[in-house]
Amino acid sequence: MLLVKGKVKSVYKPGNEPKSVFIEYHDKITAGNGEKEDYPVGKGSLCCQISSILFDKLEEFGIKTHYIRQIGPNKMLCKELDILPLEVIVRNRAAGSIVKTTTIQEGQPIIPAIVEFFLKDDSKQDPLLTRDRVKLMGIDPMPLVEQASNINEYLLNIFNLIGFDLIDFKIEFGVDAHGELYLADEISPDSMRLWDKNTQSKYDKDLFRNDEGDIVPAYRTILSKLQSTFI
């Protein structure tokens, strides 16, 4: 049964797996809140496999995630959660919206990394939220900041090992029936910026956003390096 059809993923309720869902990754990419889109063949499988590896590694480090197992090239079984209506952004270097809306130059290091919150609502253009506003929404931001900061440290190390700078990334969280917090959604080059350490070339969704190249070979490179290093 289809529960949610998103821009690039669909969430289904399986008939034989209680308290779980399966997520299907589509061969589709969007930018600008869906105003720009394309259908690159193989993209769904690449994002699913990359996410599976990263969820597995984060679980090894003690991060609770919704990931249970991969059940097909572009499908994964996950815990059923109530997803918080927030996008949590961690920034190690300046890129994207922080450059467009401030005087900060692209590539400027951000030390220590900052954690930002955005409302998960395309109809409102996903506005930036203060922590006080998050509190007024009935959500304590501090556990999210702590978890996001821990996830950042682990991901920085993972991508450093395969030769990439982790510029920033977007994550989402959900809670189970007991109120336990879990990392959810996906964690792939669709939701992060990765620059080659030596050349500073981009291996992420910005290739599509800015018409700078084909994402499929870039994502395939990330997957290959993760597989050769961690599997």
PDB file of C-alpha atoms in Angstrom:
ATOM      1  CA  MET A   1       0.000   0.000   0.000  1.00  0.00           C
ATOM      2  CA  LEU A   2       1.380   3.392  -1.001  1.00  0.00           C
ATOM      3  CA  LEU A   3       1.740   5.711   2.010  1.00  0.00           C
ATOM      4  CA  VAL A   4       3.677   8.655   0.592  1.00  0.00           C
ATOM      5  CA  LYS A   5       4.735   9.561  -2.935  1.00  0.00           C
ATOM      6  CA  GLY A   6       7.564  12.080  -2.743  1.00  0.00           C
ATOM      7  CA  LYS A   7       9.493  13.852  -5.470  1.00  0.00           C
ATOM      8  CA  VAL A   8      12.129  11.112  -5.861  1.00  0.00           C
ATOM      9  CA  LYS A   9      11.031   8.327  -3.484  1.00  0.00           C
ATOM     10  CA  SER A  10       7.868   6.460  -2.563  1.00  0.00           C
ATOM     11  CA  VAL A  11       7.042   4.897   0.801  1.00  0.00           C
ATOM     12  CA  TYR A  12       4.939   1.737   0.998  1.00  0.00           C
ATOM     13  CA  LYS A  13       3.442  -0.282   3.832  1.00  0.00           C
ATOM     14  CA  PRO A  14       4.289  -3.980   3.369  1.00  0.00           C
ATOM     15  CA  GLY A  15       1.660  -6.514   4.271  1.00  0.00           C
ATOM     16  CA  ASN A  16       3.968  -8.909   6.121  1.00  0.00           C
ATOM     17  CA  GLU A  17       6.328  -6.576   8.027  1.00  0.00           C
ATOM     18  CA  PRO A  18       4.735  -4.965  11.107  1.00  0.00           C
ATOM     19  CA  LYS A  19       6.032  -1.557  12.234  1.00  0.00           C
ATOM     20  CA  SER A  20       8.013  -1.173   9.025  1.00  0.00           C
ATOM     21  CA  VAL A  21       7.853   0.428   5.596  1.00  0.00           C
ATOM     22  CA  PHE A  22       9.760  -0.035   2.393  1.00  0.00           C
ATOM     23  CA  ILE A  23      11.155   2.889   0.470  1.00  0.00           C
ATOM     24  CA  GLU A  24      11.548   2.845  -3.289  1.00  0.00           C
ATOM     25  CA  TYR A  25      14.131   5.175  -4.849  1.00  0.00           C
ATOM     26  CA  HIS A  26      13.139   6.433  -8.290  1.00  0.00           C
ATOM     27  CA  ASP A  27      15.238   7.276 -11.340  1.00  0.00           C
ATOM     28  CA  LYS A  28      14.345  10.911 -10.926  1.00  0.00           C
ATOM     29  CA  ILE A  29      16.114  14.054  -9.758  1.00  0.00           C
ATOM     30  CA  THR A  30      14.653  17.445  -8.926  1.00  0.00           C
ATOM     31  CA  ALA A  31      15.896  20.875  -7.922  1.00  0.00           C
ATOM     32  CA  GLY A  32      14.302  24.179  -6.967  1.00  0.00           C
ATOM     33  CA  ASN A  33      11.487  22.490  -4.999  1.00  0.00           C
ATOM     34  CA  GLY A  34      10.623  20.369  -8.017  1.00  0.00           C
ATOM     35  CA  GLU A  35      10.714  23.147 -10.616  1.00  0.00           C
ATOM     36  CA  LYS A  36      13.569  21.386 -12.440  1.00  0.00           C
ATOM     37  CA  GLU A  37      13.556  17.637 -12.985  1.00  0.00           C
ATOM     38  CA  ASP A  38      15.128  14.827 -14.982  1.00  0.00           C
ATOM     39  CA  TYR A  39      15.017  11.021 -15.091  1.00  0.00           C
ATOM     40  CA  PRO A  40      18.615   9.689 -15.112  1.00  0.00           C
ATOM     41  CA  VAL A  41      18.660   5.913 -15.574  1.00  0.00           C
ATOM     42  CA  GLY A  42      20.192   4.098 -12.596  1.00  0.00           C
ATOM     43  CA  LYS A  43      20.104   7.059 -10.237  1.00  0.00           C
ATOM     44  CA  GLY A  44      17.575   5.458  -7.857  1.00  0.00           C
ATOM     45  CA  SER A  45      19.656   2.347  -7.383  1.00  0.00           C
ATOM     46  CA  LEU A  46      22.827   4.380  -6.792  1.00  0.00           C
ATOM     47  CA  CYS A  47      21.212   6.533  -4.094  1.00  0.00           C
ATOM     48  CA  CYS A  48      19.681   3.475  -2.448  1.00  0.00           C
ATOM     49  CA  GLN A  49      22.987   1.595  -2.330  1.00  0.00           C
ATOM     50  CA  ILE A  50      24.953   4.608  -1.096  1.00  0.00           C
ATOM     51  CA  SER A  51      22.340   5.271   1.600  1.00  0.00           C
ATOM     52  CA  SER A  52      22.416   1.618   2.670  1.00  0.00           C
ATOM     53  CA  ILE A  53      26.189   1.674   3.158  1.00  0.00           C
ATOM     54  CA  LEU A  54      26.121   4.958   5.067  1.00  0.00           C
ATOM     55  CA  PHE A  55      23.216   3.896   7.285  1.00  0.00           C
ATOM     56  CA  ASP A  56      25.079   0.668   8.082  1.00  0.00           C
ATOM     57  CA  LYS A  57      28.272   2.550   8.975  1.00  0.00           C
ATOM     58  CA  LEU A  58      26.408   5.059  11.142  1.00  0.00           C
ATOM     59  CA  GLU A  59      24.660   2.208  12.972  1.00  0.00           C
ATOM     60  CA  GLU A  60      28.100   0.756  13.710  1.00  0.00           C
ATOM     61  CA  PHE A  61      29.018   4.089  15.304  1.00  0.00           C
ATOM     62  CA  GLY A  62      25.919   4.015  17.523  1.00  0.00           C
ATOM     63  CA  ILE A  63      23.591   6.267  15.517  1.00  0.00           C
ATOM     64  CA  LYS A  64      19.998   5.009  15.514  1.00  0.00           C
ATOM     65  CA  THR A  65      18.639   4.964  11.961  1.00  0.00           C
ATOM     66  CA  HIS A  66      15.426   3.782  10.356  1.00  0.00           C
ATOM     67  CA  TYR A  67      17.358   1.435   8.061  1.00  0.00           C
ATOM     68  CA  ILE A  68      16.770  -2.318   8.418  1.00  0.00           C
ATOM     69  CA  ARG A  69      18.089  -3.821   5.185  1.00  0.00           C
ATOM     70  CA  GLN A  70      18.199  -3.392   1.433  1.00  0.00           C
ATOM     71  CA  ILE A  71      15.580  -5.522  -0.310  1.00  0.00           C
ATOM     72  CA  GLY A  72      16.323  -4.739  -3.957  1.00  0.00           C
ATOM     73  CA  PRO A  73      18.548  -2.582  -6.135  1.00  0.00           C
ATOM     74  CA  ASN A  74      16.435   0.494  -5.393  1.00  0.00           C
ATOM     75  CA  LYS A  75      14.406  -0.536  -2.325  1.00  0.00           C
ATOM     76  CA  MET A  76      15.100  -0.688   1.400  1.00  0.00           C
ATOM     77  CA  LEU A  77      13.112  -1.895   4.398  1.00  0.00           C
ATOM     78  CA  CYS A  78      12.959   0.652   7.213  1.00  0.00           C
ATOM     79  CA  LYS A  79      11.353   1.224  10.597  1.00  0.00           C
ATOM     80  CA  GLU A  80       8.026   3.009  10.491  1.00  0.00           C
ATOM     81  CA  LEU A  81       8.409   6.442  12.076  1.00  0.00           C
ATOM     82  CA  ASP A  82       6.623   9.727  12.475  1.00  0.00           C
ATOM     83  CA  ILE A  83       8.849  12.063  10.437  1.00  0.00           C
ATOM     84  CA  LEU A  84       9.526  15.460  11.979  1.00  0.00           C
ATOM     85  CA  PRO A  85       8.567  18.362   9.658  1.00  0.00           C
ATOM     86  CA  LEU A  86      12.149  19.639   9.592  1.00  0.00           C
ATOM     87  CA  GLU A  87      15.122  19.531   7.278  1.00  0.00           C
ATOM     88  CA  VAL A  88      18.323  19.602   9.316  1.00  0.00           C
ATOM     89  CA  ILE A  89      21.345  21.034   7.499  1.00  0.00           C
ATOM     90  CA  VAL A  90      24.932  20.667   8.717  1.00  0.00           C
ATOM     91  CA  ARG A  91      27.518  22.953   7.110  1.00  0.00           C
ATOM     92  CA  ASN A  92      31.295  22.428   7.168  1.00  0.00           C
ATOM     93  CA  ARG A  93      32.013  24.850   4.338  1.00  0.00           C
ATOM     94  CA  ALA A  94      29.879  27.515   2.720  1.00  0.00           C
ATOM     95  CA  ALA A  95      27.833  26.558  -0.351  1.00  0.00           C
ATOM     96  CA  GLY A  96      24.300  26.840  -1.632  1.00  0.00           C
ATOM     97  CA  SER A  97      21.728  28.940   0.197  1.00  0.00           C
ATOM     98  CA  ILE A  98      24.106  30.265   2.858  1.00  0.00           C
ATOM     99  CA  VAL A  99      26.170  31.857   0.062  1.00  0.00           C
ATOM    100  CA  LYS A 100      23.102  33.194  -1.750  1.00  0.00           C
ATOM    101  CA  THR A 101      21.590  34.812   1.351  1.00  0.00           C
ATOM    102  CA  THR A 102      24.691  36.153   3.152  1.00  0.00           C
ATOM    103  CA  THR A 103      28.041  37.793   2.375  1.00  0.00           C
ATOM    104  CA  ILE A 104      29.884  34.504   2.994  1.00  0.00           C
ATOM    105  CA  GLN A 105      31.967  33.278   0.043  1.00  0.00           C
ATOM    106  CA  GLU A 106      31.585  29.779  -1.415  1.00  0.00           C
ATOM    107  CA  GLY A 107      34.073  27.338   0.025  1.00  0.00           C
ATOM    108  CA  GLN A 108      34.744  29.313   3.206  1.00  0.00           C
ATOM    109  CA  PRO A 109      35.376  26.907   6.098  1.00  0.00           C
ATOM    110  CA  ILE A 110      32.768  26.938   8.853  1.00  0.00           C
ATOM    111  CA  ILE A 111      34.505  26.002  12.099  1.00  0.00           C
ATOM    112  CA  PRO A 112      32.873  24.672  14.133  1.00  0.00           C
ATOM    113  CA  ALA A 113      30.245  23.283  11.783  1.00  0.00           C
ATOM    114  CA  ILE A 114      26.797  24.827  12.138  1.00  0.00           C
ATOM    115  CA  VAL A 115      23.432  23.059  12.332  1.00  0.00           C
ATOM    116  CA  GLU A 116      20.445  24.802  10.747  1.00  0.00           C
ATOM    117  CA  PHE A 117      16.742  24.008  10.603  1.00  0.00           C
ATOM    118  CA  PHE A 118      14.370  24.497   7.693  1.00  0.00           C
ATOM    119  CA  LEU A 119      10.642  23.844   7.583  1.00  0.00           C
ATOM    120  CA  LYS A 120       9.907  20.800   5.422  1.00  0.00           C
ATOM    121  CA  ASP A 121       7.208  22.419   3.289  1.00  0.00           C
ATOM    122  CA  ASP A 122       7.688  23.087  -0.424  1.00  0.00           C
ATOM    123  CA  SER A 123       4.566  25.268  -0.545  1.00  0.00           C
ATOM    124  CA  LYS A 124       6.279  27.688   1.854  1.00  0.00           C
ATOM    125  CA  GLN A 125       9.677  27.403   0.106  1.00  0.00           C
ATOM    126  CA  ASP A 126      11.258  25.502   3.036  1.00  0.00           C
ATOM    127  CA  PRO A 127      12.054  28.605   5.143  1.00  0.00           C
ATOM    128  CA  LEU A 128      14.983  28.841   7.546  1.00  0.00           C
ATOM    129  CA  LEU A 129      13.859  28.423  11.178  1.00  0.00           C
ATOM    130  CA  THR A 130      15.384  29.702  14.390  1.00  0.00           C
ATOM    131  CA  ARG A 131      15.741  27.247  17.264  1.00  0.00           C
ATOM    132  CA  ASP A 132      13.111  29.246  19.164  1.00  0.00           C
ATOM    133  CA  ARG A 133      10.666  28.712  16.313  1.00  0.00           C
ATOM    134  CA  VAL A 134      11.431  24.988  16.329  1.00  0.00           C
ATOM    135  CA  LYS A 135      10.605  24.962  20.064  1.00  0.00           C
ATOM    136  CA  LEU A 136       7.319  26.770  19.369  1.00  0.00           C
ATOM    137  CA  MET A 137       6.499  23.978  16.913  1.00  0.00           C
ATOM    138  CA  GLY A 138       6.689  21.597  19.884  1.00  0.00           C
ATOM    139  CA  ILE A 139      10.069  20.090  18.947  1.00  0.00           C
ATOM    140  CA  ASP A 140      13.145  20.240  21.195  1.00  0.00           C
ATOM    141  CA  PRO A 141      15.980  21.215  18.827  1.00  0.00           C
ATOM    142  CA  MET A 142      18.871  20.264  21.099  1.00  0.00           C
ATOM    143  CA  PRO A 143      18.754  16.450  20.654  1.00  0.00           C
ATOM    144  CA  LEU A 144      18.624  17.071  16.901  1.00  0.00           C
ATOM    145  CA  VAL A 145      21.654  19.378  17.073  1.00  0.00           C
ATOM    146  CA  GLU A 146      23.587  16.813  19.120  1.00  0.00           C
ATOM    147  CA  GLN A 147      22.737  13.925  16.800  1.00  0.00           C
ATOM    148  CA  ALA A 148      23.418  15.939  13.659  1.00  0.00           C
ATOM    149  CA  SER A 149      26.802  17.020  15.026  1.00  0.00           C
ATOM    150  CA  ASN A 150      27.727  13.421  15.843  1.00  0.00           C
ATOM    151  CA  ILE A 151      26.612  12.245  12.400  1.00  0.00           C
ATOM    152  CA  ASN A 152      28.730  14.993  10.844  1.00  0.00           C
ATOM    153  CA  GLU A 153      31.880  13.820  12.612  1.00  0.00           C
ATOM    154  CA  TYR A 154      31.370  10.249  11.423  1.00  0.00           C
ATOM    155  CA  LEU A 155      30.575  11.272   7.853  1.00  0.00           C
ATOM    156  CA  LEU A 156      33.575  13.607   7.695  1.00  0.00           C
ATOM    157  CA  ASN A 157      35.804  10.645   8.556  1.00  0.00           C
ATOM    158  CA  ILE A 158      34.071   8.305   6.104  1.00  0.00           C
ATOM    159  CA  PHE A 159      34.391  10.667   3.162  1.00  0.00           C
ATOM    160  CA  ASN A 160      37.915  11.719   4.116  1.00  0.00           C
ATOM    161  CA  LEU A 161      38.917   8.068   3.776  1.00  0.00           C
ATOM    162  CA  ILE A 162      37.638   7.933   0.190  1.00  0.00           C
ATOM    163  CA  GLY A 163      39.119  11.281  -0.825  1.00  0.00           C
ATOM    164  CA  PHE A 164      36.191  13.703  -0.585  1.00  0.00           C
ATOM    165  CA  ASP A 165      35.430  16.845   1.393  1.00  0.00           C
ATOM    166  CA  LEU A 166      31.959  16.798   2.941  1.00  0.00           C
ATOM    167  CA  ILE A 167      30.805  20.380   2.388  1.00  0.00           C
ATOM    168  CA  ASP A 168      27.300  20.083   3.841  1.00  0.00           C
ATOM    169  CA  PHE A 169      24.386  17.692   4.061  1.00  0.00           C
ATOM    170  CA  LYS A 170      20.652  17.533   4.731  1.00  0.00           C
ATOM    171  CA  ILE A 171      19.093  14.933   6.994  1.00  0.00           C
ATOM    172  CA  GLU A 172      15.675  14.215   8.456  1.00  0.00           C
ATOM    173  CA  PHE A 173      14.658  12.624  11.724  1.00  0.00           C
ATOM    174  CA  GLY A 174      11.675  10.641  12.907  1.00  0.00           C
ATOM    175  CA  VAL A 175      10.392   9.241  16.175  1.00  0.00           C
ATOM    176  CA  ASP A 176       8.939   5.831  16.921  1.00  0.00           C
ATOM    177  CA  ALA A 177       5.894   5.027  19.056  1.00  0.00           C
ATOM    178  CA  HIS A 178       8.036   5.412  22.199  1.00  0.00           C
ATOM    179  CA  GLY A 179       9.412   8.807  21.222  1.00  0.00           C
ATOM    180  CA  GLU A 180      12.865   7.467  20.339  1.00  0.00           C
ATOM    181  CA  LEU A 181      14.737   9.594  17.811  1.00  0.00           C
ATOM    182  CA  TYR A 182      16.025   8.016  14.578  1.00  0.00           C
ATOM    183  CA  LEU A 183      17.878   9.267  11.526  1.00  0.00           C
ATOM    184  CA  ALA A 184      15.500   8.788   8.579  1.00  0.00           C
ATOM    185  CA  ASP A 185      14.947   9.518   4.881  1.00  0.00           C
ATOM    186  CA  GLU A 186      18.147   9.046   2.828  1.00  0.00           C
ATOM    187  CA  ILE A 187      21.798   9.982   2.995  1.00  0.00           C
ATOM    188  CA  SER A 188      23.335  10.202  -0.467  1.00  0.00           C
ATOM    189  CA  PRO A 189      24.867  12.696  -2.942  1.00  0.00           C
ATOM    190  CA  ASP A 190      21.285  13.825  -3.567  1.00  0.00           C
ATOM    191  CA  SER A 191      21.268  15.309  -0.059  1.00  0.00           C
ATOM    192  CA  MET A 192      24.877  16.416   0.445  1.00  0.00           C
ATOM    193  CA  ARG A 193      27.731  18.247  -1.263  1.00  0.00           C
ATOM    194  CA  LEU A 194      30.912  16.296  -1.928  1.00  0.00           C
ATOM    195  CA  TRP A 195      34.020  17.845  -3.477  1.00  0.00           C
ATOM    196  CA  ASP A 196      37.079  15.910  -4.580  1.00  0.00           C
ATOM    197  CA  LYS A 197      39.890  16.687  -2.127  1.00  0.00           C
ATOM    198  CA  ASN A 198      42.493  17.214  -4.847  1.00  0.00           C
ATOM    199  CA  THR A 199      40.549  18.896  -7.659  1.00  0.00           C
ATOM    200  CA  GLN A 200      37.552  20.331  -5.729  1.00  0.00           C
ATOM    201  CA  SER A 201      35.342  18.881  -8.498  1.00  0.00           C
ATOM    202  CA  LYS A 202      31.732  18.300  -7.479  1.00  0.00           C
ATOM    203  CA  TYR A 203      30.272  14.805  -7.109  1.00  0.00           C
ATOM    204  CA  ASP A 204      26.759  15.685  -5.991  1.00  0.00           C
ATOM    205  CA  LYS A 205      23.384  17.095  -6.981  1.00  0.00           C
ATOM    206  CA  ASP A 206      24.891  20.501  -7.783  1.00  0.00           C
ATOM    207  CA  LEU A 207      26.002  18.990 -11.092  1.00  0.00           C
ATOM    208  CA  PHE A 208      22.321  18.847 -11.997  1.00  0.00           C
ATOM    209  CA  ARG A 209      21.263  22.055 -10.235  1.00  0.00           C
ATOM    210  CA  ASN A 210      23.866  24.122 -12.068  1.00  0.00           C
ATOM    211  CA  ASP A 211      23.985  22.199 -15.377  1.00  0.00           C
ATOM    212  CA  GLU A 212      27.617  21.284 -14.738  1.00  0.00           C
ATOM    213  CA  GLY A 213      27.643  17.584 -15.614  1.00  0.00           C
ATOM    214  CA  ASP A 214      26.086  14.123 -15.395  1.00  0.00           C
ATOM    215  CA  ILE A 215      25.250  12.963 -11.883  1.00  0.00           C
ATOM    216  CA  VAL A 216      25.182   9.231 -12.677  1.00  0.00           C
ATOM    217  CA  PRO A 217      28.962   8.776 -13.239  1.00  0.00           C
ATOM    218  CA  ALA A 218      29.624  10.989 -10.198  1.00  0.00           C
ATOM    219  CA  TYR A 219      27.294   8.994  -7.940  1.00  0.00           C
ATOM    220  CA  ARG A 220      28.732   5.757  -9.334  1.00  0.00           C
ATOM    221  CA  THR A 221      32.223   6.920  -8.337  1.00  0.00           C
ATOM    222  CA  ILE A 222      31.051   7.622  -4.779  1.00  0.00           C
ATOM    223  CA  LEU A 223      29.401   4.184  -4.542  1.00  0.00           C
ATOM    224  CA  SER A 224      32.461   2.407  -5.947  1.00  0.00           C
ATOM    225  CA  LYS A 225      34.800   4.094  -3.465  1.00  0.00           C
ATOM    226  CA  LEU A 226      32.487   3.348  -0.526  1.00  0.00           C
ATOM    227  CA  GLN A 227      32.181  -0.297  -1.586  1.00  0.00           C
ATOM    228  CA  SER A 228      35.922  -0.780  -2.040  1.00  0.00           C
ATOM    229  CA  THR A 229      36.658   0.825   1.331  1.00  0.00           C
ATOM    230  CA  PHE A 230      33.882  -0.481   3.577  1.00  0.00           C
ATOM    231  CA  ILE A 231      32.495  -3.695   2.034  1.00  0.00           C
TER     232      ILE A 231
END
